[in-house]
Amino acid sequence: MAHEHKDSEMNDVETRTFFAPDSQSQRHNVPYKVGIPPKQDLLKEFKTTVKETFFSDDPLRLFKHQTKSKQLMLGLQAIFPILDWGRSYNLRNFRGDLIAGLTIASLCIPQDIGYSKLAFLPPQYGLYSSFVPPLIYAFMGSSRDIAIGPVAVVSLLLGTLLQNEFDPVSDANEYRRLAFTATFFAGITQATLGVFRLGFLIDFLSHAAVVGFMGGAAITIALQQLKGFLGIKHFTKKTDIVSVMKSVFGSIEHGWNWQTIVIGASFLAFLLSAKYLGKKNKKLFWVPAIAPLISVILSTLFVYIAHADKEGVAIVKHIEKGINPPSVNEIYFSGENLLKGFRIGIVAGMIALTEAVAIGRTFAAMKDYQVDGNKEMIALGTMNVVGSMTSCYVATGSFSRSAVNYMAGCQTAVSNIVMSLVVFLVLKFLTPLFEYTPNAILSSIIISAVIGLIDYEAAILIWKIDKFDFVACMGAFLGVVFASVEIGLLIAVAISFAKILLQVTRPRTAILGRIPMTSVYRNIQQYPEATKVPGVLIVRVDSAIYFSNSNYIKERILRWLTEEEDQLKATYQRVQFLIIEMSPVTDIDTSGIHAFEELYRSLVKRDVQLVLANPGRLVLDKLYSSGFPDLIGENKIFLTVADAVLTCSPKIVQEV
Amino acid sequence: MAHEHKDSEMNDVETRTFFAPDSQSQRHNVPYKVGIPPKQDLLKEFKTTVKETFFSDDPLRLFKHQTKSKQLMLGLQAIFPILDWGRSYNLRNFRGDLIAGLTIASLCIPQDIGYSKLAFLPPQYGLYSSFVPPLIYAFMGSSRDIAIGPVAVVSLLLGTLLQNEFDPVSDANEYRRLAFTATFFAGITQATLGVFRLGFLIDFLSHAAVVGFMGGAAITIALQQLKGFLGIKHFTKKTDIVSVMKSVFGSIEHGWNWQTIVIGASFLAFLLSAKYLGKKNKKLFWVPAIAPLISVILSTLFVYIAHADKEGVAIVKHIEKGINPPSVNEIYFSGENLLKGFRIGIVAGMIALTEAVAIGRTFAAMKDYQVDGNKEMIALGTMNVVGSMTSCYVATGSFSRSAVNYMAGCQTAVSNIVMSLVVFLVLKFLTPLFEYTPNAILSSIIISAVIGLIDYEAAILIWKIDKFDFVACMGAFLGVVFASVEIGLLIAVAISFAKILLQVTRPRTAILGRIPMTSVYRNIQQYPEATKVPGVLIVRVDSAIYFSNSNYIKERILRWLTEEEDQLKATYQRVQFLIIEMSPVTDIDTSGIHAFEELYRSLVKRDVQLVLANPGRLVLDKLYSSGFPDLIGENKIFLTVADAVLTCSPKIVQEV
C-alpha cells in the first residue's frame, strides 16, 4: 500500500517535471521550482503597508474616474450619509421610523433622568443629551439601528472620574464645567481617531474584556441604585461592592425608608415581568419599551395624590424647563482643568466609542450592511463636540434602546430625529410633570435596564472557547466590581496586551507526519495516525519569526531534534534531515534570519541537513536578500514538504 | 494534461477513502476526515502554556530520576557551573586561559580608567569593577568566552542618568552613593529576571534596534572624548552631537591645547594601525590587544620626562591605591534616592543584560555550546549586587575584550580569574605609576575601542533584508546621537513594539491558485503561473485570528470577494464557494469566531458557501466548542484545499 502511494506521489512529481512516468528512475527529479518573487519596490511596499493599515477600506474607491461635480456630491454624501439614503426615503420607511422613534423616546426619557444622576448631574442634562446629539448623528452617522443618547456605563464612568476632581455637590459649578470639558475632548478624541483612521485602536479592547467590563459596570450601577431604591440618605461615594454593602447594611436601622422600598420594589417587579414578557413573545417588544414611562406616570401620580414625599419618599423635585442652554463659555480651554478634562475625555470617549461601534457592527451584521468604522467615529465625535457646547454630556449608542429601536422596525436614523423631537417637546413643556417622580422608580428603571448588560451566556461561551479570554473577561469584571471602573478597564487592556505579547513571544511548533496513503503532512498530535518519515524530522513553525521569538524558535527546534535523537538512540538510527515547514511563517526579520543562521551552524555540527518547505513570498524575499539560500544550498528549498521528503528519503535509503 | 492531472489527484482521494480507482465515479467521495482533537484538559493546557513560556528549556530535565545526593550535586552545579566543568579542567585549558587572561587584562586596565571617566567616577572605580565581578562570574556564569568588566555604553548610560540627579563634581559623594545604589538594583533586576525566568523580556529589544543603539552610543562616546583629546577645560554636560560640537568649536581659540592634541593624535594613529594590523592578520590579534597598555606606558614616561603636564597636558593625577573598599553602607536603602537608584538601575541593568546575553549567544553559537539565558542573568545579577557592595559600578560583558579573549584562545571563565588577579596586583602596587598618564591617551584608547561598535555592515544588511527593521535601527541611532541615550533607547523599544502590534493588527491575506499540473495551491502573487479555479475563491489568512485583527480579516475577505465578483461580472460567472485556507491560522479567540459568524452571515446573503481548509488543532478545537461547524455544516471543513476544491468544483460543473 505504502509503495502504491509512493508511485501515485511520483506521478505528481513527474507531471510537474515533464518526465515519462517511471517510478524508479524519477527518484532524483528536481521537483517544482519554488517561486522567487520579483524584488519588491521599496516605495510600493511601503505604500501598500500604509494603505492596508489606515485605508484598508479604500475610502476613495468611489471617487475614482468621476466628474468634479459628482466627486463633490460624493464627498458631501461621505460626510452626510443622509444625502445618500435620504433621496430614496419614502413614507413606508417613515412609518417604521416613527413608531420606533416614539418607542425609544418613551424609553429614553426616564432613563435619561436616571443616568444623569449616575453622572452626578442635574436631571435635565440627561434630556439635553438626548436632544442635540441624536439630531446630529442622524445626519452624519452610517448606522441605521443605533439609538443615540446618554448610556449607563459611560455616565457611571464619567461620574466616577469627575468626582475624583471636584465634589458634585459642594462645587457643582466646577463639576459641571469639567463635565462639558471632558465631553468636548471625548468628542475630539473620537473625531481624531476617525480622521486619522486609527479606528482599529479600539479593537485592542477584546470582545471578552468588553463583556466582562460591561457586566461589572452593570452590577456596580445596580448597586449604586440601592441608594434611591432603599431611600438611603448617606451613601458612600465609592463604587466597589464592599464599601457599598457596608453603607447599605450600616444604615439598616435608621437609614432605610419602607415606603420608598415598597414603591420601588413593586414597580421593579412590574418592569421585570414586562421585560420577561417581551423576551418570551417578540411581538410584545413594546411592552418592556413603554413600561418605564408607564411606571413613571403611575408612581408620580401616586406620590402626588398620597403626598408620599412627606413620608420621606425622595422625589426628583425640580427639572429645569426649556431646551439646552449654550455652554461653550463653560468649557475649560486653559489651566489644569483643561488637562483634567482632556484626560477624562479620552477615557470616556474611547469607552463610548467601543460601545457605539460594537452596537453598529452587531446590527449591521444582522441586516447585512456596512458601517464605516472611521466615518462612524467622526459622526460620534462631532455630535459630542457640538453636544459639549449645548449643555450635553457624553452621548453614545445605547444597547437597550438600540435593540428596541431595531425590534420596533426602524428603517433609518430618522427614528433618532423623531426621538429627539419628542425629547424637545418634553423639555419645552412637560418637565414640571416629573417634579413628584420618586427616585426609587428611576432606580428601578435603571436596575431593570442594566441587568441586560450582564451577558452571562457570552461569558459561558467564552469559557468554553478560550480560557485565556475568560481570564481577561473575569479580570475586567472583578476589577470593576471590587475596585473601580478605571481599575477594571486597566486590567482588561493589560490582559488583552499580555495575550498579544504572549502570542508573539512563544509561538507554537509542531512535529509533522504523513497522513497514511496521502502526500499530506500534518501535526502528529492532531492526527495520531500520521507517521514520521525515518531519518527525517519535520517541524512546522506556527508564526512569523521576529526578534521577539526568534531565539525561542531556534532553541525549540533544536530541542525537538534532541528529543527525537534520544528516542532514536535505541534503534541505532539518526536524524539526517531537518525539514522546516514554513507555510505558516508569514514574515521574518533580521533577528529571525540570524536565528536561522545559528540554527544552521548547530545543525552542521550535528551533521543534520537543514531543508525548508514552502517559504512564503515575503520570507523567501528576505531569505534571498540575506543570502541564506546560498548558505544552505538553493536546492534545499522546496515547494511542499512532500517534495522535500522525496528528495531526502532516497539518500537515506542509500545510506541504510 | 489537466485531465490527466485531475486523475492523478483523484488517485489521492481514492486511496484516502479506500475506493477502487475510477476517476469519474469518485468525484463525490468523502475526502480524508479532518482530525477532531480530543477535548483539551484545561489544567494540562494551562500547564503546558506556562511551561513553554517560562520553562521552555525544561531546567529540571537533569534532575529527573536521580538520587537525593546526586540531585544536590546537580543543584550546586546548576548554580556554580564551575563545579561541573572544573572537574575536567586540565593544564592545556589553563595555558589557553592564562594567555587570554593576561591579554584582556592588558586591554582592560587602560579601558577601565577611561570608562570610569565616562561614568563621571574616579578612575579606581573602573579597576574595582574589573576585580570583583569577573571573579564571581567565573564561578556562576555559563559562557566560556565572555570578558566581564565595565563597558563603554553602560558607563555612558549610567553617567548620563546619574548626572540628571546629582552633579558628579559638586556633590561627588551623593553621586557615588547613587551609583552604587543603581548598581545594586541593576543586579537585583538582572537576578530577578533570571529567577522568575523572564529572560525573554530582553528579546523585545530587537537586533536591529540594538545595532542602531550601539552605533549611536559609540559615536556619542567618541564625541565625549574630544574633551580629553583636545584638552578642552570647559565642556558641555549634554551628550547630543549639536551641543558637543558647539562647545568644541566654541573653544577653538583659547580652549584647545596643541601638546595634548599631538600626543593624543599620534597615539590614536598607533592604536588604529595596530587595530588594522590585527584585522588583516588574525595571528596578530595580540597587537591591538596590548597596544593600549604600551601607549599608556610610553605616553606616561614621555609626560613624566618632558614635564608635559606643566604645558597644560591634563593627566590622571591620582588613582587611589589598594583594593575595593566595602560600600554596603553607601547604598541608599531608603528615601527618594532609593527610588532614583531603582529607576536608573533597572534601565542600566537591562542594557547591560542585553549586551552580555548577545555576546554570550554569539560565542556560544561559534563554539556550539548552550548558554542558559536565565542562569546567565542570575550570575550577572549576583555579580553586580556583590559589586555594588564592594565599590564597583555596573559591570557586564564587553564586546571588544570578549572578542580578544576568544581569539587569544580562552578555554573557560578562568581567563576572567586571571584578568581579575592582574587587576588586583595593579590596584595593590601599581596605581601610582598612572599618575602621569595623560587623559588624551585614555581618550584615544576609548575612541579606538568604541569604533568597533559602529557595525555599519550590519546596518546595510538590515536595510537589504527588512526596511522596517532599518527604521528601528536608524531611529535608535539618530535618537542617541541627536537627543540622548535614554531617548534613543525609548525610540528603539517603541518602534519594536509598534512592529509587533502592526503584525497582529493587519495580518496578510492572499488569493491562492493551483500550481499547474499539481494539487498544490499557492499565492498567485508569488506564483503567477498558478491558476484560479472558476467559481471558487481561495483565500489564505496569514495569522492567528484575534480580537486585534478579527474585524479587519473579516472585512478584508469580503473585499477580496467583492473585487473578484467585479472582475467576473463581464464573464457572467459568479463566485459560489469561498475557501479559506486555514493552515497559517495558528489560533483563534472568541472575537475571531464572532467575526467568522458575521462573515458566514454576509456570505449567506450573497449566496456564497463558506468552506474551511486544514484548520489547525487549536482552531478546530475552539470552532467545535463554539458550534461553528454545525452552523456552516461539518462537511464544509476539509484536510486540504485540493480536497475542498474537488468537492466544490463538480457542483459548479453541474450548474454551468
Coordinates of C-alpha atoms in Angstrom, one line a residue, chain B residues 18-393:
Chain B
F18 CA -10.3 3.1 0.2
F19 CA -12.2 3.0 -3.1
A20 CA -11.2 1.3 -6.3
P21 CA -9.7 3.9 -8.7
D22 CA -12.3 5.2 -11.1
S23 CA -11.9 8.9 -11.7
Q24 CA -15.5 9.5 -12.9
S25 CA -17.4 7.8 -10.1
Q26 CA -15.2 9.1 -7.3
R27 CA -16.0 12.8 -7.7
H28 CA -18.3 12.8 -4.7
N29 CA -16.1 10.8 -2.4
V30 CA -15.9 12.0 1.1
P31 CA -12.2 13.1 1.4
Y32 CA -9.9 12.3 4.3
K33 CA -11.6 13.2 7.6
V34 CA -10.2 16.2 9.3
G35 CA -8.9 15.2 12.7
I36 CA -11.0 16.4 15.6
P37 CA -8.6 16.6 18.5
P38 CA -9.7 15.1 21.9
K39 CA -11.1 17.8 24.2
Q40 CA -8.2 19.6 25.9
D41 CA -7.9 19.2 29.6
L42 CA -7.9 22.7 31.0
L43 CA -5.3 22.2 33.7
K44 CA -3.0 20.4 31.3
E45 CA -3.4 23.1 28.6
F46 CA -2.6 25.8 31.2
K47 CA 0.4 23.9 32.5
T48 CA 1.9 23.4 29.0
T49 CA 1.4 27.1 28.2
V50 CA 3.2 28.1 31.5
K51 CA 5.9 25.6 30.9
E52 CA 6.5 26.8 27.3
T53 CA 6.5 30.4 28.4
F54 CA 8.8 30.2 31.4
F55 CA 10.4 26.8 31.4
S56 CA 10.8 26.2 27.7
D57 CA 14.3 24.9 28.4
D58 CA 13.0 22.5 30.9
P59 CA 15.6 23.3 33.6
L60 CA 14.8 20.3 35.8
R61 CA 15.3 17.8 33.0
L62 CA 18.6 16.6 34.5
F63 CA 17.1 16.2 38.0
K64 CA 14.6 13.5 36.9
H65 CA 15.1 10.1 38.5
Q66 CA 18.3 10.9 40.4
T67 CA 19.3 10.1 43.9
K68 CA 19.0 12.8 46.5
S69 CA 22.8 13.3 46.8
K70 CA 23.1 13.4 43.0
Q71 CA 20.3 15.9 42.9
L72 CA 22.1 18.1 45.5
M73 CA 25.3 17.9 43.4
L74 CA 23.4 18.8 40.2
G75 CA 21.7 21.7 42.1
L76 CA 25.1 23.1 43.1
Q77 CA 26.4 22.6 39.6
A78 CA 23.4 24.5 38.3
I79 CA 24.2 27.5 40.5
F80 CA 28.0 27.1 40.1
P81 CA 28.8 25.7 36.7
I82 CA 32.5 25.8 37.7
L83 CA 31.8 22.6 39.8
D84 CA 30.8 21.0 36.5
W85 CA 33.5 22.0 34.1
G86 CA 36.1 22.5 36.8
R87 CA 36.4 18.7 37.3
S88 CA 37.6 18.2 33.8
Y89 CA 39.8 21.2 33.8
N90 CA 43.4 20.5 32.8
L91 CA 46.7 22.2 32.2
R92 CA 46.2 22.6 28.5
N93 CA 43.0 24.5 29.3
F94 CA 44.9 26.6 31.8
R95 CA 47.6 27.5 29.2
G96 CA 44.9 29.0 26.9
D97 CA 43.2 30.7 29.8
L98 CA 46.4 32.2 31.1
I99 CA 47.4 33.8 27.8
A100 CA 43.9 35.0 27.2
G101 CA 43.6 36.4 30.7
L102 CA 46.8 38.3 30.5
T103 CA 45.9 39.7 27.1
I104 CA 42.4 41.0 28.2
A105 CA 44.0 42.3 31.5
S106 CA 46.4 44.5 29.5
L107 CA 43.5 45.7 27.4
C108 CA 41.1 46.3 30.3
I109 CA 43.3 48.3 32.7
P110 CA 43.5 51.4 30.5
Q111 CA 39.9 50.9 29.3
D112 CA 38.7 50.8 32.9
I113 CA 40.3 54.0 33.8
G114 CA 38.8 55.7 30.7
Y115 CA 35.3 54.2 31.1
S116 CA 35.1 55.3 34.8
K117 CA 35.6 58.8 33.4
L118 CA 32.6 58.2 31.1
A119 CA 30.6 57.4 34.3
F120 CA 32.0 60.5 35.9
L121 CA 33.6 58.4 38.6
P122 CA 37.2 58.5 39.9
P123 CA 39.5 56.1 37.9
Q124 CA 40.0 53.5 40.6
Y125 CA 36.3 52.5 40.4
G126 CA 36.7 51.2 36.9
L127 CA 39.6 49.0 38.2
Y128 CA 37.5 47.9 41.2
S129 CA 34.8 46.8 38.7
S130 CA 37.3 44.6 36.9
F131 CA 38.4 42.9 40.0
V132 CA 35.3 41.6 42.0
P133 CA 32.6 41.0 39.3
P134 CA 34.8 38.8 37.0
L135 CA 35.7 36.6 39.9
I136 CA 32.1 36.0 40.9
Y137 CA 31.1 35.5 37.2
A138 CA 33.8 32.9 36.8
F139 CA 32.1 30.7 39.4
M140 CA 28.5 31.2 38.3
G141 CA 28.5 32.1 34.6
S142 CA 27.9 29.6 31.8
S143 CA 29.6 31.4 29.0
R144 CA 33.3 30.4 28.3
D145 CA 34.3 33.4 26.2
I146 CA 32.7 36.5 27.7
A147 CA 35.1 39.0 29.4
I148 CA 33.5 40.8 32.3
G149 CA 34.1 44.3 33.4
P150 CA 32.9 47.9 32.9
V151 CA 31.9 48.7 29.3
A152 CA 31.7 51.9 27.4
V153 CA 27.9 52.0 26.6
V154 CA 26.7 51.2 30.1
S155 CA 29.2 53.6 31.7
L156 CA 27.9 56.4 29.4
L157 CA 24.3 55.5 30.1
L158 CA 24.9 55.3 33.8
G159 CA 26.8 58.6 33.7
T160 CA 24.0 60.5 31.8
L161 CA 21.3 59.1 34.0
L162 CA 23.1 59.8 37.3
Q163 CA 24.1 63.3 36.5
N164 CA 20.4 64.1 35.9
E165 CA 20.1 63.6 39.7
F166 CA 23.4 64.8 41.2
D167 CA 26.3 66.8 39.9
P168 CA 29.4 64.5 39.8
V169 CA 31.7 67.3 40.9
S170 CA 29.9 69.4 43.4
D171 CA 28.1 66.6 45.2
A172 CA 30.5 63.8 44.3
N173 CA 29.6 61.9 47.5
E174 CA 25.9 61.6 46.8
Y175 CA 26.7 60.9 43.1
R176 CA 28.9 58.0 44.1
R177 CA 26.4 56.6 46.6
L178 CA 23.6 56.8 43.9
A179 CA 25.9 55.0 41.5
F180 CA 26.3 52.1 44.0
T181 CA 22.5 52.1 44.6
A182 CA 21.8 52.0 40.9
T183 CA 24.4 49.1 40.5
F184 CA 22.7 47.3 43.4
F185 CA 19.3 47.5 41.7
A186 CA 20.7 46.7 38.3
G187 CA 21.9 43.5 39.8
I188 CA 18.6 42.8 41.6
T189 CA 16.8 43.4 38.3
Q190 CA 19.0 41.0 36.4
A191 CA 18.8 38.3 39.0
T192 CA 15.0 38.7 39.4
L193 CA 14.5 38.3 35.6
G194 CA 16.6 35.2 35.8
V195 CA 14.9 33.7 38.9
F196 CA 11.4 34.4 37.5
R197 CA 12.6 33.2 34.1
L198 CA 11.5 36.3 32.4
G199 CA 14.7 36.2 30.3
F200 CA 12.6 36.5 27.1
L201 CA 11.8 40.1 28.0
I202 CA 15.2 41.3 26.7
D203 CA 14.3 39.8 23.4
F204 CA 11.9 42.7 23.0
L205 CA 14.8 44.8 22.1
S206 CA 15.3 43.7 18.5
H207 CA 18.6 43.0 16.9
A208 CA 18.2 46.0 14.6
A209 CA 17.4 48.3 17.5
V210 CA 20.5 47.1 19.4
V211 CA 22.7 47.7 16.3
G212 CA 21.4 51.2 16.0
F213 CA 21.6 51.9 19.7
M214 CA 25.2 50.7 20.0
G215 CA 26.3 52.6 16.9
G216 CA 24.8 55.8 18.3
A217 CA 26.3 55.2 21.7
A218 CA 29.7 54.6 20.1
I219 CA 29.6 58.0 18.3
T220 CA 28.3 59.8 21.4
I221 CA 31.2 58.3 23.4
A222 CA 33.7 59.2 20.8
L223 CA 32.4 62.8 20.8
Q224 CA 32.7 62.9 24.6
Q225 CA 36.4 62.0 24.2
L226 CA 37.1 65.2 22.3
K227 CA 37.3 66.9 25.7
G228 CA 40.3 64.9 26.7
F229 CA 41.6 64.6 23.2
L230 CA 41.7 68.3 22.5
G231 CA 42.4 69.2 26.1
I232 CA 39.3 71.3 26.5
K233 CA 38.6 72.5 30.0
H234 CA 35.0 73.7 29.9
F235 CA 32.9 71.0 28.1
T236 CA 29.2 70.6 27.9
K237 CA 27.4 68.1 30.1
K238 CA 25.0 67.3 27.3
T239 CA 25.7 64.3 25.0
D240 CA 23.9 65.2 21.8
I241 CA 26.1 66.0 18.8
V242 CA 24.9 69.5 18.4
S243 CA 25.8 70.8 21.8
V244 CA 29.0 68.9 21.8
M245 CA 30.1 70.4 18.5
K246 CA 29.1 73.8 19.8
S247 CA 31.3 73.5 22.9
V248 CA 34.2 72.0 20.8
F249 CA 34.3 74.8 18.2
G250 CA 33.3 77.4 20.8
S251 CA 36.6 76.8 22.5
I252 CA 38.9 76.7 19.5
E253 CA 40.9 79.9 20.2
H254 CA 41.7 79.5 23.8
G255 CA 40.2 76.1 24.7
W256 CA 42.4 73.7 22.8
N257 CA 45.9 72.5 23.9
W258 CA 48.2 71.6 21.0
Q259 CA 50.6 69.5 23.0
T260 CA 47.6 67.3 24.1
I261 CA 46.4 67.0 20.6
V262 CA 49.8 66.0 19.3
I263 CA 50.2 63.3 21.9
G264 CA 46.6 62.1 21.5
A265 CA 46.6 62.1 17.7
S266 CA 49.9 60.3 17.4
F267 CA 48.9 57.5 19.7
L268 CA 45.5 57.3 18.2
A269 CA 47.2 56.7 14.8
F270 CA 49.3 54.0 16.5
L271 CA 46.3 52.3 18.0
L272 CA 44.3 52.4 14.8
S273 CA 47.1 51.0 12.7
A274 CA 47.5 48.2 15.4
K275 CA 43.8 47.5 15.1
Y276 CA 44.1 47.4 11.3
L277 CA 47.1 45.0 11.6
G278 CA 45.1 42.7 13.9
K279 CA 42.2 42.7 11.4
K280 CA 44.4 41.9 8.4
N281 CA 46.3 39.1 10.1
K282 CA 44.3 37.1 12.6
K283 CA 47.5 35.7 14.1
L284 CA 48.5 39.2 15.2
F285 CA 45.3 39.6 17.3
W286 CA 47.5 40.4 20.3
V287 CA 48.9 43.5 18.7
P288 CA 45.8 45.6 19.1
A289 CA 45.2 43.9 22.4
I290 CA 48.4 45.1 24.1
A291 CA 48.7 48.4 22.0
P292 CA 46.7 50.4 24.6
L293 CA 48.9 49.4 27.5
I294 CA 52.0 50.1 25.5
S295 CA 50.8 53.5 24.5
V296 CA 49.8 54.2 28.1
I297 CA 53.3 53.3 29.3
L298 CA 55.1 55.2 26.6
S299 CA 53.0 58.4 26.9
T300 CA 53.2 58.3 30.7
L301 CA 57.0 58.1 30.5
F302 CA 57.1 60.9 28.0
V303 CA 54.9 63.2 30.0
Y304 CA 57.0 62.4 33.2
I305 CA 60.3 63.1 31.5
A306 CA 59.1 66.1 29.4
H307 CA 57.1 67.6 32.3
A308 CA 54.4 68.0 29.6
D309 CA 51.8 68.4 32.4
K310 CA 53.3 71.8 33.1
E311 CA 52.4 72.6 29.4
G312 CA 48.7 72.1 30.3
V313 CA 48.6 68.4 29.2
A314 CA 45.8 67.1 31.5
I315 CA 46.9 63.9 33.4
V316 CA 45.1 61.3 35.5
K317 CA 46.9 62.7 38.6
H318 CA 45.8 60.4 41.3
I319 CA 44.4 56.8 41.5
E320 CA 43.5 55.5 44.9
K321 CA 45.9 52.7 45.9
G322 CA 44.6 49.4 47.4
I323 CA 41.7 47.1 46.6
N324 CA 38.0 47.7 46.7
P325 CA 36.8 49.3 50.0
P326 CA 33.4 48.0 51.2
S327 CA 30.4 50.2 50.1
V328 CA 27.4 48.4 51.6
N329 CA 26.7 51.4 53.9
E330 CA 26.9 53.8 51.0
I331 CA 23.9 52.3 49.2
Y332 CA 20.6 54.2 49.7
F333 CA 18.1 51.8 51.2
S334 CA 15.5 54.5 51.9
G335 CA 14.3 57.9 50.8
E336 CA 13.7 59.2 47.3
N337 CA 17.3 58.4 46.4
L338 CA 16.3 54.7 46.7
L339 CA 13.7 55.3 44.0
K340 CA 16.1 57.2 41.8
G341 CA 18.6 54.5 42.1
F342 CA 16.0 51.9 41.5
R343 CA 14.8 53.6 38.3
I344 CA 18.3 54.1 36.9
G345 CA 19.3 50.6 38.0
I346 CA 16.5 48.9 36.0
V347 CA 17.5 50.7 32.8
A348 CA 21.2 50.2 33.2
G349 CA 20.6 46.6 34.3
M350 CA 18.5 45.8 31.2
I351 CA 21.0 47.3 28.8
A352 CA 23.9 45.6 30.5
L353 CA 21.9 42.3 30.2
T354 CA 21.2 42.8 26.6
E355 CA 24.9 43.3 25.8
A356 CA 26.0 40.4 27.9
V357 CA 23.4 37.9 26.6
A358 CA 24.1 39.0 23.0
I359 CA 27.8 38.3 23.5
G360 CA 27.1 35.0 25.3
R361 CA 24.9 33.8 22.4
T362 CA 27.3 34.9 19.7
F363 CA 30.3 33.0 21.0
A364 CA 28.2 30.0 22.2
A365 CA 26.9 29.7 18.6
M366 CA 30.6 29.9 17.3
K367 CA 31.7 27.1 19.6
D368 CA 28.3 25.3 19.6
Y369 CA 27.6 25.1 23.3
Q370 CA 24.4 26.3 25.1
V371 CA 24.3 29.4 27.3
D372 CA 21.3 29.2 29.6
G373 CA 19.9 32.7 29.4
N374 CA 18.2 32.7 32.8
K375 CA 21.1 31.1 34.6
E376 CA 23.3 33.8 32.9
M377 CA 21.1 36.5 34.3
I378 CA 21.3 35.2 37.8
A379 CA 25.1 35.1 37.5
L380 CA 25.3 38.7 36.2
G381 CA 22.8 39.9 38.8
T382 CA 24.7 38.4 41.7
M383 CA 28.0 39.7 40.5
N384 CA 26.6 43.3 40.3
V385 CA 24.8 43.1 43.7
V386 CA 28.1 41.9 45.3
G387 CA 29.9 44.5 43.2
S388 CA 27.6 47.3 44.5
M389 CA 28.8 46.4 48.0
T390 CA 32.5 46.5 47.1
S391 CA 32.7 49.8 45.4
C392 CA 32.1 48.6 41.8
Y393 CA 29.6 50.1 39.3

